[in-house]
Short mmCIF file of N, CA and C in Angstrom, two decimals:
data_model
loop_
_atom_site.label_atom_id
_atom_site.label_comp_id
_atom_site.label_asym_id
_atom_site.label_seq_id
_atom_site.Cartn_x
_atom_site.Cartn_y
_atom_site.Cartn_z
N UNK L 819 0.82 -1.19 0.00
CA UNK L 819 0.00 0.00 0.00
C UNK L 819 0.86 1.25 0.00
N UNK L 820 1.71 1.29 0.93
CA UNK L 820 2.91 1.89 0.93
C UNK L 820 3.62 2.80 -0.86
N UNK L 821 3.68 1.36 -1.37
CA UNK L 821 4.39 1.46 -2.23
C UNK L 821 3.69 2.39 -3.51
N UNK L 822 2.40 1.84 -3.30
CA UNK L 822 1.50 2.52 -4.50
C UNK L 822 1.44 3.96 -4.35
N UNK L 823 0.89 4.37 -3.01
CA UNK L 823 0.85 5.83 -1.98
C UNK L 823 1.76 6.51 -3.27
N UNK L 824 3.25 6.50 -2.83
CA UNK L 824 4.62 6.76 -2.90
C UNK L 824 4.54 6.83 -4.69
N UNK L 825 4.51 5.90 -5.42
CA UNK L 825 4.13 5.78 -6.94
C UNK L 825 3.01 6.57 -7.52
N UNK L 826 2.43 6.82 -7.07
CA UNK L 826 1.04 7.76 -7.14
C UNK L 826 1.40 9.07 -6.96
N UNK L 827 2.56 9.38 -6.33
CA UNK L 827 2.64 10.96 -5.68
C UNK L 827 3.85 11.43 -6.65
N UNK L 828 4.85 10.40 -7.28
CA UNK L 828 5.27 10.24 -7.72
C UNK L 828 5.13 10.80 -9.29
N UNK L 829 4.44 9.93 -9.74
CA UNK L 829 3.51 10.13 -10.98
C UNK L 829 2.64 11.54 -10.99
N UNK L 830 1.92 11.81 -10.00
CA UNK L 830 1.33 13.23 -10.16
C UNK L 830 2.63 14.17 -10.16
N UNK L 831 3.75 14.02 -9.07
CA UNK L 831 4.78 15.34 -8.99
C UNK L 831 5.00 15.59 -10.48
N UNK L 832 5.48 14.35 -11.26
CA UNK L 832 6.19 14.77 -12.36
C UNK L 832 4.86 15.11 -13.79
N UNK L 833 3.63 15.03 -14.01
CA UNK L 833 2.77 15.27 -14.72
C UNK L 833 2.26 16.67 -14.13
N UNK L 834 1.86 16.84 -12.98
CA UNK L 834 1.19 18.42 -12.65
C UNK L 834 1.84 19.62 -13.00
N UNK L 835 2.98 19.88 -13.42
CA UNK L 835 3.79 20.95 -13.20
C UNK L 835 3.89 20.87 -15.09
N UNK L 836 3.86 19.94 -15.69
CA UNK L 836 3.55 19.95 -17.23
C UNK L 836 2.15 20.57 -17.20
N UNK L 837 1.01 20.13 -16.43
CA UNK L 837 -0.32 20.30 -17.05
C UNK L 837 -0.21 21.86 -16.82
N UNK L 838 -0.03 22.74 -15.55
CA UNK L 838 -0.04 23.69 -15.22
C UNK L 838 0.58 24.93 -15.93
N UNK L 839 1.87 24.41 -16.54
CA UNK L 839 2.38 25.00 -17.87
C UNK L 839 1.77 24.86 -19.10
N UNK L 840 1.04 23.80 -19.30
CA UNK L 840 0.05 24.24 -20.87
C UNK L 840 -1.28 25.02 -20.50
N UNK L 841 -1.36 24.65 -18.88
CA UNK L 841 -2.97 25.71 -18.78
C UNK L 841 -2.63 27.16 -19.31
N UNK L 842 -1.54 27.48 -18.31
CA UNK L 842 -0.47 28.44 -18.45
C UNK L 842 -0.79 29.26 -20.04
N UNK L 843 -0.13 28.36 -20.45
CA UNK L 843 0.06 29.16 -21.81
C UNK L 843 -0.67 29.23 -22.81
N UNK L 844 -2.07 28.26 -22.45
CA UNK L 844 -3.26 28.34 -23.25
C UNK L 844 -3.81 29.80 -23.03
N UNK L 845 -3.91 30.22 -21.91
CA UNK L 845 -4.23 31.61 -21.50
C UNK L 845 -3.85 32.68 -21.99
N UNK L 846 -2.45 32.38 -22.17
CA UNK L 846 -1.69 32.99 -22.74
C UNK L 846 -1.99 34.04 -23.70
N UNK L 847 -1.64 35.53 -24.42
CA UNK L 847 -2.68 36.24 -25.55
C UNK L 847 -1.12 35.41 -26.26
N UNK L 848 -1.98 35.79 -27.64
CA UNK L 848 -0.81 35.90 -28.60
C UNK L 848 -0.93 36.57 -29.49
N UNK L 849 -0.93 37.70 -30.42
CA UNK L 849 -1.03 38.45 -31.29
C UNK L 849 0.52 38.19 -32.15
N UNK L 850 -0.32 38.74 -33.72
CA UNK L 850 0.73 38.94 -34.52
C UNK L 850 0.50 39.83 -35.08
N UNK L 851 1.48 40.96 -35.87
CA UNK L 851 1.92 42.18 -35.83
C UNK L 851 0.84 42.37 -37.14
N UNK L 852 0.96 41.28 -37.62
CA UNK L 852 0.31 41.31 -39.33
C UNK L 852 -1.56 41.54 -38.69
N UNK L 853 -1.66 40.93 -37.37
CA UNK L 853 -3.55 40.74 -37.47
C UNK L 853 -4.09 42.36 -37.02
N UNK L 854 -3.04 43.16 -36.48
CA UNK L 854 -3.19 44.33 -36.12
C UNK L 854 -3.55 45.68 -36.89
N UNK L 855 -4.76 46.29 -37.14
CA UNK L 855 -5.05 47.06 -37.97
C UNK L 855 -4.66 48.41 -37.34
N UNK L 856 -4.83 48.92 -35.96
CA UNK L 856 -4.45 50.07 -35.94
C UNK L 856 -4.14 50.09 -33.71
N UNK L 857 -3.87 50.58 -33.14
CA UNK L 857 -4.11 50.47 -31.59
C UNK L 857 -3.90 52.27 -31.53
N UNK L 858 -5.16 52.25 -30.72
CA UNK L 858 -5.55 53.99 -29.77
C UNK L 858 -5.32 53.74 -28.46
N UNK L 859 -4.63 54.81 -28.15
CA UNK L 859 -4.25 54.83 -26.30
C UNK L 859 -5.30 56.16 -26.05
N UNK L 860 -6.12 56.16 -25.41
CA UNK L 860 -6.57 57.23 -24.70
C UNK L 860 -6.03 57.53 -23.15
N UNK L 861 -6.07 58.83 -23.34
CA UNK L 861 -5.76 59.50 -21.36
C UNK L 861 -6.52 60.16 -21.08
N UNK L 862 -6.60 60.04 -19.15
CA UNK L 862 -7.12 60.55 -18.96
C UNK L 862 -7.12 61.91 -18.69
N UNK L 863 -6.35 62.80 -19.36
CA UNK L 863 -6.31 63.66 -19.61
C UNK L 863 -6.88 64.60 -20.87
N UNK L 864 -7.39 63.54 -21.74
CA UNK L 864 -8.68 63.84 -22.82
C UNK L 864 -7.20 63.83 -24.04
N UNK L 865 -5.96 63.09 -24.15
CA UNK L 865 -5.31 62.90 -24.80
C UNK L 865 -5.61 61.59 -25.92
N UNK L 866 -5.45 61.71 -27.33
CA UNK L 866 -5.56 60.60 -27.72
C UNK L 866 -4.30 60.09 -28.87
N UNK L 867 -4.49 59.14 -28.60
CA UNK L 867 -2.73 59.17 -30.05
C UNK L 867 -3.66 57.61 -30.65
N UNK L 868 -3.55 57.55 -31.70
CA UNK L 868 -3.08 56.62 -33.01
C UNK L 868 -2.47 56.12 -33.81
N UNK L 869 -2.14 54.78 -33.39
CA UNK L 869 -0.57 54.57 -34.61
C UNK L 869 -1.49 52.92 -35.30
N UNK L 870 -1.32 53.52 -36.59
CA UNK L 870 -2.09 52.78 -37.63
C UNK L 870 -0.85 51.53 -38.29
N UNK L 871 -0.98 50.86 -39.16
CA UNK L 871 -0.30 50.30 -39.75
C UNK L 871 0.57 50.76 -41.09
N UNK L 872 -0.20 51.24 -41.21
CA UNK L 872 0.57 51.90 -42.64
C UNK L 872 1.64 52.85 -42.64
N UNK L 873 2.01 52.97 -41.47
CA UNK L 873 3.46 54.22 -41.23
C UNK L 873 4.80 54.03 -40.77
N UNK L 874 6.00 53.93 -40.97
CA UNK L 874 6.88 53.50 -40.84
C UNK L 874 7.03 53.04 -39.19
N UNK L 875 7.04 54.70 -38.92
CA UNK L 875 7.65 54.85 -37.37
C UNK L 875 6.13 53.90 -36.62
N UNK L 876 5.01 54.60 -36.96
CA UNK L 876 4.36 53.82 -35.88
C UNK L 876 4.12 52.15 -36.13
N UNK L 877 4.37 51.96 -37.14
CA UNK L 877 4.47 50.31 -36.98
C UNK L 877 5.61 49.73 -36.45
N UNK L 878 6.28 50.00 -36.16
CA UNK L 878 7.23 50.23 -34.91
C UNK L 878 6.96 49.66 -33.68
N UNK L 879 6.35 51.27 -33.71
CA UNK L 879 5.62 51.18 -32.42
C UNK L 879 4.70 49.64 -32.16
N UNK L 880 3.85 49.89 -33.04
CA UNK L 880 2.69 48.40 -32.72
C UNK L 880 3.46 46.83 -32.52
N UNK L 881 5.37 46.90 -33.58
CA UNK L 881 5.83 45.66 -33.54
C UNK L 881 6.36 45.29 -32.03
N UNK L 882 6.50 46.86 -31.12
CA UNK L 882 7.01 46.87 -29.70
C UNK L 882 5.95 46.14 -28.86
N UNK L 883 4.65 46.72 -28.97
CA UNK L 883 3.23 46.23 -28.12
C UNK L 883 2.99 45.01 -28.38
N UNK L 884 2.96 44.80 -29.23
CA UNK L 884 2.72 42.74 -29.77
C UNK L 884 3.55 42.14 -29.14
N UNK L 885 5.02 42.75 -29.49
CA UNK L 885 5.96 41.96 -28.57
C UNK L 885 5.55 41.97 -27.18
N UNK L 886 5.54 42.97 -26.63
CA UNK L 886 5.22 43.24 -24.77
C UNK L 886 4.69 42.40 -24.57
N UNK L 887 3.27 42.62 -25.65
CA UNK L 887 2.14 41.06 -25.19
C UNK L 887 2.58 39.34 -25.01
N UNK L 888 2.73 39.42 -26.18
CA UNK L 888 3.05 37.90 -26.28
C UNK L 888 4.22 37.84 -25.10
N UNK L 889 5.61 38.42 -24.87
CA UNK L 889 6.36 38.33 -23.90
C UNK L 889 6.18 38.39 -22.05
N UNK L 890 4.73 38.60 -22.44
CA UNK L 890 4.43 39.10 -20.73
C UNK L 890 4.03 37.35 -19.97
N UNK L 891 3.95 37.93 -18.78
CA UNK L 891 3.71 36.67 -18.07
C UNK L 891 2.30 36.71 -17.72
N UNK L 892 1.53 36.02 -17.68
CA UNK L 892 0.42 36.20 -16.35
C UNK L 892 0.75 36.13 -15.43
N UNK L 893 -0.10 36.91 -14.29
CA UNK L 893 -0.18 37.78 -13.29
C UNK L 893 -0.78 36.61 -12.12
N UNK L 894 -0.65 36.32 -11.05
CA UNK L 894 -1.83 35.39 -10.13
C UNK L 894 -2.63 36.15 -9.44
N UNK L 895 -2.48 37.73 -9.39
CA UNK L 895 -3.49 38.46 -8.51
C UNK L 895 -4.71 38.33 -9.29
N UNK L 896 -5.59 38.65 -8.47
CA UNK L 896 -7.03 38.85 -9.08
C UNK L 896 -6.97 40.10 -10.14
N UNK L 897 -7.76 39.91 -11.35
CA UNK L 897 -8.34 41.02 -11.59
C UNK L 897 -9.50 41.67 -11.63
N UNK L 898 -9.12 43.46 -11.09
CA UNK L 898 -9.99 44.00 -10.72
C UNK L 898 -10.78 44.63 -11.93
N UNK L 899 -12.27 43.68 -11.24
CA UNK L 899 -13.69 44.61 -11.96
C UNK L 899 -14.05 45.62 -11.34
N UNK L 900 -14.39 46.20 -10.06
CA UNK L 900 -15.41 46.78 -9.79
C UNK L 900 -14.61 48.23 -9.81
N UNK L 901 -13.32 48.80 -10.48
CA UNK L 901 -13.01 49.98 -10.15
C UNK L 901 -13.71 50.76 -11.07
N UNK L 902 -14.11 52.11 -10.29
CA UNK L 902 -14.69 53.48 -11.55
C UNK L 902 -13.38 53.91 -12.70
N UNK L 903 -14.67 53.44 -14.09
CA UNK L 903 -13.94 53.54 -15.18
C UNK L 903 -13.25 55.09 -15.10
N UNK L 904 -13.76 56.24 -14.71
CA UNK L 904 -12.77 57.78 -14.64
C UNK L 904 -11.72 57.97 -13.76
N UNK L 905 -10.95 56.71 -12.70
CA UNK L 905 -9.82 56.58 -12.58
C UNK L 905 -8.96 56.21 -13.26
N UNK L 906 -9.45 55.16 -14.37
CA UNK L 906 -8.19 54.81 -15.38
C UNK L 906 -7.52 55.49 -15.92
N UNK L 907 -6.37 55.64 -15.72
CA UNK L 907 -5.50 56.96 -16.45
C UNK L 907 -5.03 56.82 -17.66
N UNK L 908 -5.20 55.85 -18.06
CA UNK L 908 -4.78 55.77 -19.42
C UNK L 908 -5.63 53.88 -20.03
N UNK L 909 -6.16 53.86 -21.29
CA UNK L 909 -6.89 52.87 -21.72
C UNK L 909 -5.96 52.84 -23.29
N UNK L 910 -5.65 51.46 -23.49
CA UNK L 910 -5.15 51.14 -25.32
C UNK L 910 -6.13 50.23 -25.40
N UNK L 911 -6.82 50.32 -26.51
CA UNK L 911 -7.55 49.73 -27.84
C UNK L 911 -6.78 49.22 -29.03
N UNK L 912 -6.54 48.01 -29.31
CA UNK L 912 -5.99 46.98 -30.49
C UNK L 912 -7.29 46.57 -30.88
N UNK L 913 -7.46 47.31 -32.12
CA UNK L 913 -8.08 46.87 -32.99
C UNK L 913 -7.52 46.12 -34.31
N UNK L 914 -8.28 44.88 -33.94
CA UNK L 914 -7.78 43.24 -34.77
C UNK L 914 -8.66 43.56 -36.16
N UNK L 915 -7.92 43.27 -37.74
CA UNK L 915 -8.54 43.55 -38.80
C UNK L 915 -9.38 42.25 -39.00
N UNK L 916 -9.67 41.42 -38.25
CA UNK L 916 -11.00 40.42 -38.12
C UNK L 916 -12.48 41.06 -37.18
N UNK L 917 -11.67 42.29 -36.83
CA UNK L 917 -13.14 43.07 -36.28
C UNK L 917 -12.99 43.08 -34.28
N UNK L 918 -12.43 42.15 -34.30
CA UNK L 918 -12.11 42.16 -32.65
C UNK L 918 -11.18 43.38 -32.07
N UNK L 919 -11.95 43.37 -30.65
CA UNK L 919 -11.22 44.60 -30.26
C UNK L 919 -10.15 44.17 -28.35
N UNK L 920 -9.38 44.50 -28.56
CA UNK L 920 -8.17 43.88 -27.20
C UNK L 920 -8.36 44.92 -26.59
N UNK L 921 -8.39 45.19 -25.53
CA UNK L 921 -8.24 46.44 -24.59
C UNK L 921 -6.96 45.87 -23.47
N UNK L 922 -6.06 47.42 -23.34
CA UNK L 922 -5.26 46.94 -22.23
C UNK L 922 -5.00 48.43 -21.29
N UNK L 923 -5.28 47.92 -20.08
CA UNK L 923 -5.61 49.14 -19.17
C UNK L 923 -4.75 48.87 -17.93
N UNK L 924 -4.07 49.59 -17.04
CA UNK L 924 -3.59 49.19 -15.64
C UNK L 924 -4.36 48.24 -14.68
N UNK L 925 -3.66 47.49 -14.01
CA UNK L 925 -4.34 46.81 -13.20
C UNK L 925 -4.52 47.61 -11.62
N UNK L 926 -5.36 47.28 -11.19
CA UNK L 926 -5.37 47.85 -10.01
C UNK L 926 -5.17 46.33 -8.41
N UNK L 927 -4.56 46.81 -7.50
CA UNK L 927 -5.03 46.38 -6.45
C UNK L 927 -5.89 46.70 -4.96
N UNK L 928 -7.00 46.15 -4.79
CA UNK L 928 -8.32 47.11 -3.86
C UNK L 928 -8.15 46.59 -2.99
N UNK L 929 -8.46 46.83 -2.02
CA UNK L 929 -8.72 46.52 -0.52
C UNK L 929 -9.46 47.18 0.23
N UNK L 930 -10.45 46.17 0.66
CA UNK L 930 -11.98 46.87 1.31
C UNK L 930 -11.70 46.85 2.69
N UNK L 931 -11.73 48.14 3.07
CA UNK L 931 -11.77 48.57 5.30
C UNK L 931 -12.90 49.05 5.68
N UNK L 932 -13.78 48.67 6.22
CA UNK L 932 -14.42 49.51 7.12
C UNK L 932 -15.79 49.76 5.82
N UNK L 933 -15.71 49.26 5.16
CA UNK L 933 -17.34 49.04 3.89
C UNK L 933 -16.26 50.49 3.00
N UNK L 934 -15.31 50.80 2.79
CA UNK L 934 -14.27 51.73 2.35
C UNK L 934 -12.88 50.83 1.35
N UNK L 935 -13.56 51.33 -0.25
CA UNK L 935 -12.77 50.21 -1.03
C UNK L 935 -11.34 51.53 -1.37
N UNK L 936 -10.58 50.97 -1.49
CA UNK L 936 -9.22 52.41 -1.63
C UNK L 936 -8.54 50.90 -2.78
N UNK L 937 -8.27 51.63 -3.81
CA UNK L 937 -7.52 50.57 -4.89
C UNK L 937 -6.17 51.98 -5.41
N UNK L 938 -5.07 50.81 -5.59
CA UNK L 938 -3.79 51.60 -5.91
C UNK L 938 -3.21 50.87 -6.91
N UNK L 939 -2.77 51.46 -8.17
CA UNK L 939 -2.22 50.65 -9.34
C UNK L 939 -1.35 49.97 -9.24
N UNK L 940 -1.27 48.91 -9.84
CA UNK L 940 -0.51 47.51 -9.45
C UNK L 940 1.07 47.99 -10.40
N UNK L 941 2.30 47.60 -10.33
CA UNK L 941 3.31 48.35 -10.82
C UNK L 941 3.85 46.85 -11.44
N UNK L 942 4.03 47.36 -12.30
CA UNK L 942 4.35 47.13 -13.64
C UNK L 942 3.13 45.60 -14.21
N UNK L 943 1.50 45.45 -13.78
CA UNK L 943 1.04 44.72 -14.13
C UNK L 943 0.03 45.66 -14.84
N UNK L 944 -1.00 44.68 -15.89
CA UNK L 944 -2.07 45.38 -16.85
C UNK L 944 -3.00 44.40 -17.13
N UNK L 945 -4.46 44.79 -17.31
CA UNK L 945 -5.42 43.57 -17.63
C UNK L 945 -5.38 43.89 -19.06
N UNK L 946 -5.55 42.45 -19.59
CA UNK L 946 -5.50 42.03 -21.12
C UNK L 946 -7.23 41.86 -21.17
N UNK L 947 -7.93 42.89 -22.05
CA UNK L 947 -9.04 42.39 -22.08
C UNK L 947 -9.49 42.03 -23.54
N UNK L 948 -10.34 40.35 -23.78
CA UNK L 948 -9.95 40.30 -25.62
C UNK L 948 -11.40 39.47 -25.32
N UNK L 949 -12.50 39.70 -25.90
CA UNK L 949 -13.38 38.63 -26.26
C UNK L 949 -14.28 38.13 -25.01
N UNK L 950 -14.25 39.06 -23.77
CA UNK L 950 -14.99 39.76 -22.93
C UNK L 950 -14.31 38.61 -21.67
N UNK L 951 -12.98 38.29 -21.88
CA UNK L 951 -11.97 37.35 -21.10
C UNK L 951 -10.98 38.38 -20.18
N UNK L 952 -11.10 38.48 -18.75
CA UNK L 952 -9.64 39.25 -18.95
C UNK L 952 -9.01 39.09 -18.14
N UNK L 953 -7.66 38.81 -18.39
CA UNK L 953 -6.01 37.92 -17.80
C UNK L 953 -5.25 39.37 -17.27
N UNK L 954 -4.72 39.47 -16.40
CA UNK L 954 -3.94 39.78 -15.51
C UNK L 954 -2.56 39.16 -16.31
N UNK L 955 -1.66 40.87 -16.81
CA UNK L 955 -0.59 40.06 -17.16
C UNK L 955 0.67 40.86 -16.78
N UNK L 956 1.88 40.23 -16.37
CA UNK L 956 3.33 41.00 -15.76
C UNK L 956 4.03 41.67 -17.20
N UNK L 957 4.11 42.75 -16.78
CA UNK L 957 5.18 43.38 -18.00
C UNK L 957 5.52 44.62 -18.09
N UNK L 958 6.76 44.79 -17.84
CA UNK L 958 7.26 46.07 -17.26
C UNK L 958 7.26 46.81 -18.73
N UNK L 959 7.48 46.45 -19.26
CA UNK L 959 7.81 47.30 -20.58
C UNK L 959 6.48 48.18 -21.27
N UNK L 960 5.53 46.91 -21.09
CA UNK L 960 3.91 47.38 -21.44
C UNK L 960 3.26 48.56 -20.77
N UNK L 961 3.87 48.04 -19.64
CA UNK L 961 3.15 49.51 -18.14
C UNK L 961 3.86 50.35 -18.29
N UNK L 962 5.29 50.95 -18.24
CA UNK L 962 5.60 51.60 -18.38
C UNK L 962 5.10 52.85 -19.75
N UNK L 963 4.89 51.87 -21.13
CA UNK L 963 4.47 52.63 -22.09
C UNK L 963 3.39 53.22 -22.18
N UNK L 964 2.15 51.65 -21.15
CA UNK L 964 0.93 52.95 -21.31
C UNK L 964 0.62 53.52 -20.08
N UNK L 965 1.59 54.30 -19.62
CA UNK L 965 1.59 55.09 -18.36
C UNK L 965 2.06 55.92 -18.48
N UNK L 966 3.11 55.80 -19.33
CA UNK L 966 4.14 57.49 -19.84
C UNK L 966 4.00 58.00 -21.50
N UNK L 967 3.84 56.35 -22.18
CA UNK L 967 3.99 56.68 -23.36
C UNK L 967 5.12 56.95 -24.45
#
């Protein structure tokens, strides 16, 4: 009995840590530079920029953001729904030339005291939102850009 126990724990150690890496990366976004028709960053400062495909420099730009994406990690914190959309300081829109639209916005982290929710932006994380799904993902490079630009 012993022996099976031990063979059993065995067998799961070395299979779970595979399955957990394809859940992993099924989650995963993946974009390619080619499915990308145009991405808008709005601020909240009533700022808006556009970098389309058809322009040298800003396709550039868009081959940097695809990369960020696909290169980022997921995140294990929760992501936050319930914050008011007029704190977001800054929102990007990837618009996919199949008609789909990606949104990627700061993540926040909340914490409720006293029936008193106080949320503070999570540093260097962002929610990936694509197809009304949305992943919590690590990437310094991404936050940084849509925070400063």
């Amino acid at each position: 009995m012993r022996r099976l126990v031990i063979l059993v724990m065995v067998i799961f150690g070395l299979f779970f840590p595979i399955q957990l890496l394809l859940v992993k990366a099924s989650i995963q976004p993946k974009l390619e530079k080619v499915d990308v028709s145009f991405i808008q960053v709005n601020r909240l400062n009533g700022e808006t920029r556009l970098f389309k495909e058809n322009d040298g420099y800003e396709e550039v730009i868009i081959d940097k953001i695809v990369n960020w994406i696909n290169t980022s990690s997921p995140s294990e914190e929760a992501n936050e729904l319930e914050l008011n959309q007029t704190s977001i300081i800054s929102i990007m829109k990837i618009k996919l030339k199949n008609g789909d639209v990606a949104v990627i916005e700061p993540a926040y982290n909340c914490v409720s005291q006293n029936q008193v929710k106080t949320c503070t932006i999570a540093d260097s994380e962002v929610i990936y939102t694509s197809n009304n799904k949305k992943l919590r993902l690590k990437s310094v490079e991404l936050y940084d850009w849509l925070l400063v630009g």
